Coordinates of N, CA and C and ligand atoms in Angstrom, one line a residue:
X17 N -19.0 -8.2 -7.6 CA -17.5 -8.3 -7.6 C -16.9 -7.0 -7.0
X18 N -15.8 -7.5 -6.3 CA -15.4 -5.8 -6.0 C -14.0 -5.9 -6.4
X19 N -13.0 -4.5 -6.3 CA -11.8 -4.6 -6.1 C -11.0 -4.1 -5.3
X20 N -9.8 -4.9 -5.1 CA -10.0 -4.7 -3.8 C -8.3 -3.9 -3.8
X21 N -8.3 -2.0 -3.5 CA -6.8 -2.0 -4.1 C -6.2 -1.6 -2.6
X22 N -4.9 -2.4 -2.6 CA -4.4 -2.2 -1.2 C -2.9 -1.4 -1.4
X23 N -2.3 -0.2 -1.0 CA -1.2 0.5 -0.9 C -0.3 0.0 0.4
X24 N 0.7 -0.8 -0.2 CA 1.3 -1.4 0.6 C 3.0 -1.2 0.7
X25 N 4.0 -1.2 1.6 CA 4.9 -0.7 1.5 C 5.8 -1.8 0.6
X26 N 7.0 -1.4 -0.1 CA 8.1 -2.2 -0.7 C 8.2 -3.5 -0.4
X27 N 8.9 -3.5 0.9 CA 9.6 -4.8 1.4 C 8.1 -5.8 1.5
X28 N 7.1 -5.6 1.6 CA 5.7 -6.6 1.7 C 5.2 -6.9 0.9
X29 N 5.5 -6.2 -0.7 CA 4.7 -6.4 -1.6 C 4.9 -7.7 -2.4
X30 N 6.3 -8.2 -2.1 CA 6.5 -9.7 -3.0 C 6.1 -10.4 -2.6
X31 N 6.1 -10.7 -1.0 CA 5.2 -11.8 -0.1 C 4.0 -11.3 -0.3
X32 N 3.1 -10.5 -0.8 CA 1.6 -10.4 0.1 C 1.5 -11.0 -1.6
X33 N 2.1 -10.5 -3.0 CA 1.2 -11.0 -3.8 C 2.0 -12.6 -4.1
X34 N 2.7 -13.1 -3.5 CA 2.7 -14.3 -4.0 C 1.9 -15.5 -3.3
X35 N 1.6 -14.7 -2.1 CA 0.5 -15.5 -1.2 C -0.6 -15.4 -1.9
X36 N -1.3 -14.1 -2.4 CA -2.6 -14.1 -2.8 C -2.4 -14.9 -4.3
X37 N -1.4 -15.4 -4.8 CA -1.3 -16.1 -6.3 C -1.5 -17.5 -5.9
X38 N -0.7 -17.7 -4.9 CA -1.2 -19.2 -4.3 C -2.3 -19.5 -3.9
X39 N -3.2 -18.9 -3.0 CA -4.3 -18.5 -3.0 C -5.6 -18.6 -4.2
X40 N -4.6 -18.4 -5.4 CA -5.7 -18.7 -6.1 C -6.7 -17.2 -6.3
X41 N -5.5 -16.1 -6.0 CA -6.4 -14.8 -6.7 C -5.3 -14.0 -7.7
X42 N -6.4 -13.2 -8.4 CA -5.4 -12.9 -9.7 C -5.2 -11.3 -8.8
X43 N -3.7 -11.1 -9.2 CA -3.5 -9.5 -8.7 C -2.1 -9.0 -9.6
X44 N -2.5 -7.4 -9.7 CA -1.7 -6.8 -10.5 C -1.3 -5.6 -9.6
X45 N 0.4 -5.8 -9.8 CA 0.8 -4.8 -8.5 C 1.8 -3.4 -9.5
X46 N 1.3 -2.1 -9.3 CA 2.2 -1.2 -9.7 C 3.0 -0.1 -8.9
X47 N 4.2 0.4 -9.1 CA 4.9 1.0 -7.9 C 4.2 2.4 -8.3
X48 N 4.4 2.7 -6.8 CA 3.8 4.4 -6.5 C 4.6 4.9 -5.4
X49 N 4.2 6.0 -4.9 CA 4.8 6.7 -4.4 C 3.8 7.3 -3.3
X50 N 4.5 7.7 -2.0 CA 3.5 7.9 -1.2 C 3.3 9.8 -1.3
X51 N 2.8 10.4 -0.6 CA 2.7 12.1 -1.0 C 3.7 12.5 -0.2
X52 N 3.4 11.7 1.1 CA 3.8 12.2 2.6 C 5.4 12.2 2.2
X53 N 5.9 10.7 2.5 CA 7.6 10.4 2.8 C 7.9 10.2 0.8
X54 N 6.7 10.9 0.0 CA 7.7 10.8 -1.4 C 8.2 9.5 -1.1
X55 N 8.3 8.2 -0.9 CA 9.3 7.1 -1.1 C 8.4 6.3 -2.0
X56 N 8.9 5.1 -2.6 CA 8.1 4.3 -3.3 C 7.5 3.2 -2.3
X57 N 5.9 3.3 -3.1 CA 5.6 1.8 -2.2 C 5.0 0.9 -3.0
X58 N 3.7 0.1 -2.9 CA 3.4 -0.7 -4.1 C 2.1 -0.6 -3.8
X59 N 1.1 -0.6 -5.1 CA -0.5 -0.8 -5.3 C -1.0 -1.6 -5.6
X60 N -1.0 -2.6 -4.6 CA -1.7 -4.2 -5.5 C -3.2 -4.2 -6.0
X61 N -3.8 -4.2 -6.9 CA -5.5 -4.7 -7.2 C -5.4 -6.1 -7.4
X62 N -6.6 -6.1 -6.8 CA -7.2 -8.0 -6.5 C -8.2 -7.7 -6.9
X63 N -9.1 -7.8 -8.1 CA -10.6 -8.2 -8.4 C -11.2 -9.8 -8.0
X64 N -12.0 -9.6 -7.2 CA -12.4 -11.0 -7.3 C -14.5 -10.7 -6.5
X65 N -14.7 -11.7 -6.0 CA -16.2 -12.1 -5.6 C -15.8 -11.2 -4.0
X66 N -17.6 -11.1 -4.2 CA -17.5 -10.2 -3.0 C -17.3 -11.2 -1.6
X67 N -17.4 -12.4 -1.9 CA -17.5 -13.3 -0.6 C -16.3 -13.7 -0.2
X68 N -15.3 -13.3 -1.2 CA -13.7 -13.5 -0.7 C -12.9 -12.7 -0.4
X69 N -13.4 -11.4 -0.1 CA -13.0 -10.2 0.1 C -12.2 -10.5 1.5
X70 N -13.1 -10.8 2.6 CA -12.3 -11.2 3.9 C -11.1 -12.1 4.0
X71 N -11.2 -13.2 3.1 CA -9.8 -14.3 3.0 C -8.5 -12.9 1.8
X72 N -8.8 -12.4 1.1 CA -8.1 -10.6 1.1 C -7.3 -10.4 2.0
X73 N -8.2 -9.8 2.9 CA -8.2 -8.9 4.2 C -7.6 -9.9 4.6
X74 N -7.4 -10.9 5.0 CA -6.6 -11.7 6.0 C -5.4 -11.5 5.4
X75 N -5.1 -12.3 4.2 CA -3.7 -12.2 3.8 C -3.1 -11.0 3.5
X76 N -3.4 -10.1 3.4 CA -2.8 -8.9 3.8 C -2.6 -8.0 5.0
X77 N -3.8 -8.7 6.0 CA -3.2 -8.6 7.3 C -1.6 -9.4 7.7
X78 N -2.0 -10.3 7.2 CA -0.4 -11.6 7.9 C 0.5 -10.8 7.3
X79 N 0.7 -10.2 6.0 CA 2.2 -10.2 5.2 C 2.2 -8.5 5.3
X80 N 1.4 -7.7 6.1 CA 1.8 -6.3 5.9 C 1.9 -5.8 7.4
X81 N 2.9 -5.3 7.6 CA 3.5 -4.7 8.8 C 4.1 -3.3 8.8
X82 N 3.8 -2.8 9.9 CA 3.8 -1.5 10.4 C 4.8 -1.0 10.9
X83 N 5.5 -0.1 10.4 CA 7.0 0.2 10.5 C 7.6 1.7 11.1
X84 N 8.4 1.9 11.7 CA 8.6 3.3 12.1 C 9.7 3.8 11.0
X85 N 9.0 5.1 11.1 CA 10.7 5.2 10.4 C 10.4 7.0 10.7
X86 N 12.4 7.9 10.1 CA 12.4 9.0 10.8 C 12.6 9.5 9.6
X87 N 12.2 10.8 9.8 CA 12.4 11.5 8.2 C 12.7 13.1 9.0
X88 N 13.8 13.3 7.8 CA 14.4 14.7 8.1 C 13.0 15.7 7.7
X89 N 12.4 16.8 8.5 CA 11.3 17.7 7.8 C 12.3 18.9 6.8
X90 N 11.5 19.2 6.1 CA 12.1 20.4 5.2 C 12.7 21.5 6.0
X91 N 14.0 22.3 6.2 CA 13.9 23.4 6.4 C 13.2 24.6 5.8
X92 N 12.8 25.2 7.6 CA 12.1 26.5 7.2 C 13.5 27.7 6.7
X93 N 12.3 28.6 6.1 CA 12.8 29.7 5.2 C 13.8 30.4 6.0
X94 N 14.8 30.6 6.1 CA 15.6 30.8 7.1 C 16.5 32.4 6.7
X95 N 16.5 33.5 7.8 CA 17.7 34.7 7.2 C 18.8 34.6 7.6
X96 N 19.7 35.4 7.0 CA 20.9 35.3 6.8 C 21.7 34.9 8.3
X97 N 22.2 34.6 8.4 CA 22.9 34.3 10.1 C 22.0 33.1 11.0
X98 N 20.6 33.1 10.6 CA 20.1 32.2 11.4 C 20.7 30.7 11.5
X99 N 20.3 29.5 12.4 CA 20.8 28.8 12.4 C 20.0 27.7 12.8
X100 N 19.6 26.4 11.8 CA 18.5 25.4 12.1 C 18.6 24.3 12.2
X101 N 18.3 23.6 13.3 CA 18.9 22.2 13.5 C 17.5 21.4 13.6
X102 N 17.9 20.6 12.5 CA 17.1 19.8 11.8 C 16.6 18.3 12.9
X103 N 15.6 18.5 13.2 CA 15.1 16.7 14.4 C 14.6 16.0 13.6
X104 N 14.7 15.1 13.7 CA 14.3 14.0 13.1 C 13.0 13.4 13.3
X105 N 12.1 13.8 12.5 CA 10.2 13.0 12.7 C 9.7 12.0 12.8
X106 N 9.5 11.3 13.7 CA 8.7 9.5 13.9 C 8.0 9.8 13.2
X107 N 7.5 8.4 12.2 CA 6.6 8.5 11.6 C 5.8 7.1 11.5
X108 N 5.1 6.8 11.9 CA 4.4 5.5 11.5 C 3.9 5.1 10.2
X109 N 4.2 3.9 9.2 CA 3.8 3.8 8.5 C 2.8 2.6 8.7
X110 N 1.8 2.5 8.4 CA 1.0 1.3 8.7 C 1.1 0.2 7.4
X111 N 0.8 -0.6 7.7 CA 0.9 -1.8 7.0 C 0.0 -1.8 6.0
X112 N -1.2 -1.6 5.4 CA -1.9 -1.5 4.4 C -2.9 -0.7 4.8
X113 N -3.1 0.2 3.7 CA -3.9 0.9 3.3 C -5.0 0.4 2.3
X114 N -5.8 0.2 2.4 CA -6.8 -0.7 1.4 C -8.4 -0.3 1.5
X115 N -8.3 0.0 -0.3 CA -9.6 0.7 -0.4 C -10.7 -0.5 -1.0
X116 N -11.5 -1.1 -0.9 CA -12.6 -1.7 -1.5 C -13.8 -1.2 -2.6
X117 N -13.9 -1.3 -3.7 CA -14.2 -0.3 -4.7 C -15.4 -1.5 -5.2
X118 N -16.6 -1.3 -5.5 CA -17.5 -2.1 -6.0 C -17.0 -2.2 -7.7
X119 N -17.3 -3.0 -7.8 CA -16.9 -3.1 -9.8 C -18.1 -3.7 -10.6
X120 N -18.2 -2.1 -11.5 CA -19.5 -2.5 -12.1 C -19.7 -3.5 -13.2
X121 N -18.2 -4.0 -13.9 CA -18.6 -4.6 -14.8 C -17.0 -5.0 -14.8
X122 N -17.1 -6.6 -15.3 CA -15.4 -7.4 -15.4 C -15.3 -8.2 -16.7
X123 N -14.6 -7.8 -17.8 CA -14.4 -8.6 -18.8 C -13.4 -8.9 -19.1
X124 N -12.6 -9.9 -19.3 CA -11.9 -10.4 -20.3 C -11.7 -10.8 -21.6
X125 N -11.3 -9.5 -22.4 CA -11.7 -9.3 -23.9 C -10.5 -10.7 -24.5
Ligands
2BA20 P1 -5.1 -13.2 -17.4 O1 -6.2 -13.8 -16.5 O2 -5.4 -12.9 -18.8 O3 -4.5 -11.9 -16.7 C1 -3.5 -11.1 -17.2 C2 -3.1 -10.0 -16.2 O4 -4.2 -9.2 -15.9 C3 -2.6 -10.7 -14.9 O5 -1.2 -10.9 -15.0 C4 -2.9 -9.6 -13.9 O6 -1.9 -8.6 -14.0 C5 -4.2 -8.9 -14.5 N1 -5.4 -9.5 -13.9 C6 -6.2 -10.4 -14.4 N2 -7.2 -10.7 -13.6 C7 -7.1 -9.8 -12.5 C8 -7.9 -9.6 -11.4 N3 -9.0 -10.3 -11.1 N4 -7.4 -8.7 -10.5 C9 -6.3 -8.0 -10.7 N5 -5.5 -8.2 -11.8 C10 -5.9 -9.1 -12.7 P2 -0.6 -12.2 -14.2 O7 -1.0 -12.1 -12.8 O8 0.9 -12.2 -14.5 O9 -1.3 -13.5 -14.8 C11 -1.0 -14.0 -16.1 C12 -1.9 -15.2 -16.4 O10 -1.6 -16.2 -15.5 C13 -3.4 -14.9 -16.2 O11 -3.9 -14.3 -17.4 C14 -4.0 -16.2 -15.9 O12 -4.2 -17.0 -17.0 C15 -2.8 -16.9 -15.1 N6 -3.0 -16.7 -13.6 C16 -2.8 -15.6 -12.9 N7 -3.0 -15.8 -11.6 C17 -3.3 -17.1 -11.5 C18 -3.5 -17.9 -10.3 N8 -3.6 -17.4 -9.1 N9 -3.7 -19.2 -10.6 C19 -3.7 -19.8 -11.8 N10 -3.4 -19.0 -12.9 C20 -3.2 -17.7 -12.8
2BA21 P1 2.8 8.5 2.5 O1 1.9 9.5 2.0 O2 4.3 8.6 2.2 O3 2.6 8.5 4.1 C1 3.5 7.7 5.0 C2 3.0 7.9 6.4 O4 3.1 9.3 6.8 C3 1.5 7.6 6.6 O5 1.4 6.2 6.9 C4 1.1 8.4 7.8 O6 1.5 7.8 9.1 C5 2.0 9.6 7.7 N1 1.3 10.7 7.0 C6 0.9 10.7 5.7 N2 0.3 11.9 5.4 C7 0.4 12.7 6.5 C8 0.0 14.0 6.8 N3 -0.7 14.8 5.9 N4 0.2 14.5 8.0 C9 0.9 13.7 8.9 N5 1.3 12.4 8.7 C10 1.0 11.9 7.5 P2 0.1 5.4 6.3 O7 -1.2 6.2 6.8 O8 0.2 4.0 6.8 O9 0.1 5.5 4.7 C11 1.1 4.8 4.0 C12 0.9 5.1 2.5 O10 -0.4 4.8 2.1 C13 1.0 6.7 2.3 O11 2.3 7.0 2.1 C14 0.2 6.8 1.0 O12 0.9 6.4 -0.2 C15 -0.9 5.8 1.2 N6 -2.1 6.3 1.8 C16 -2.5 6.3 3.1 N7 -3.7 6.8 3.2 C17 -4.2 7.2 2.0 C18 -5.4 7.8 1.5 N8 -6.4 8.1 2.3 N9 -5.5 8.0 0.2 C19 -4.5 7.6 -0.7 N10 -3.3 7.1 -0.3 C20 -3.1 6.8 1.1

């Protein structure tokens, strides 16, 4: 069995897990936050059989997309009179991040 946990952004996370429920996989999604852009995003886990890991991987290929977005960087430490004009950083966020974790043991107590 493995699990399969995928870091997925906001706007994807209601489609990707209502697909994988139709689908016929059990998943539990909690919000998180990314380190980089601090924003929130979502952590779905899917436990299931290792032979359906790919039909996974599919449906979170379809329903996760890759988005640009611009984020103001922090100003640097700046002295008195100086003057800093803040650009704006591309940033790509990819569509899923997804780690595959073997699971040594699954009960439902
Ligand atoms: P349980 O199987 O007891 O699952 C309770 C909660 O535990 C689930 O909440 C889910 O958050 C988590 N969970 C269980 N198995 C999991 C797994 N393999 N991977 C990740 N998380 C898991 P819900 O998703 O709200 O499900 C509530 C109940 O609805 C489930 O109770 C199950 O009886 C049923 N269910 C869930 N998904 C289903 C599906 N795709 N088809 C039919 N019944 C489903
Ligand atoms: P964030 O940490 O908010 O990162 C958002 C995007 O910023 C990343 O997109 C990446 O393009 C960029 N980025 C992140 N850290 C960077 C750094 N140290 N230097 C330069 N650019 C950086 P994705 O790679 O698609 O990641 C989206 C989200 O997935 C991340 O949000 C994070 O929450 C999670 N993630 C990605 N890789 C991870 C990993 N190896 N371990 C744990 N979480 C990860």
């Amino acid at each position: 069995m493995k699990l399969v946990m995928s870091i997925v952004q906001s706007d994807d996370a209601g489609r990707l897990v209502e697909a994988l429920t139709q689908a016929g996989f059990r998943a539990t999604t909690i919000s998180t936050t990314g380190g980089f852009l601090r924003q929130g995003n979502a952590t779905i886990f899917v436990g299931t059989e290792d032979e359906q890991v790919p039909h996974v991987l599919t449906l979170i290929r379809e329903h996760c997309h890759a988005r640009r977005q611009y984020v103001n960087p922090l100003p640097p430490v700046m002295e008195p009179g100086e003057v800093y004009m803040a650009a704006p950083v591309d940033v790509q966020v990819g569509g899923a991040t997804v780690f595959v974790l073997d699971v040594l043991q699954f009960e439902q107590c």
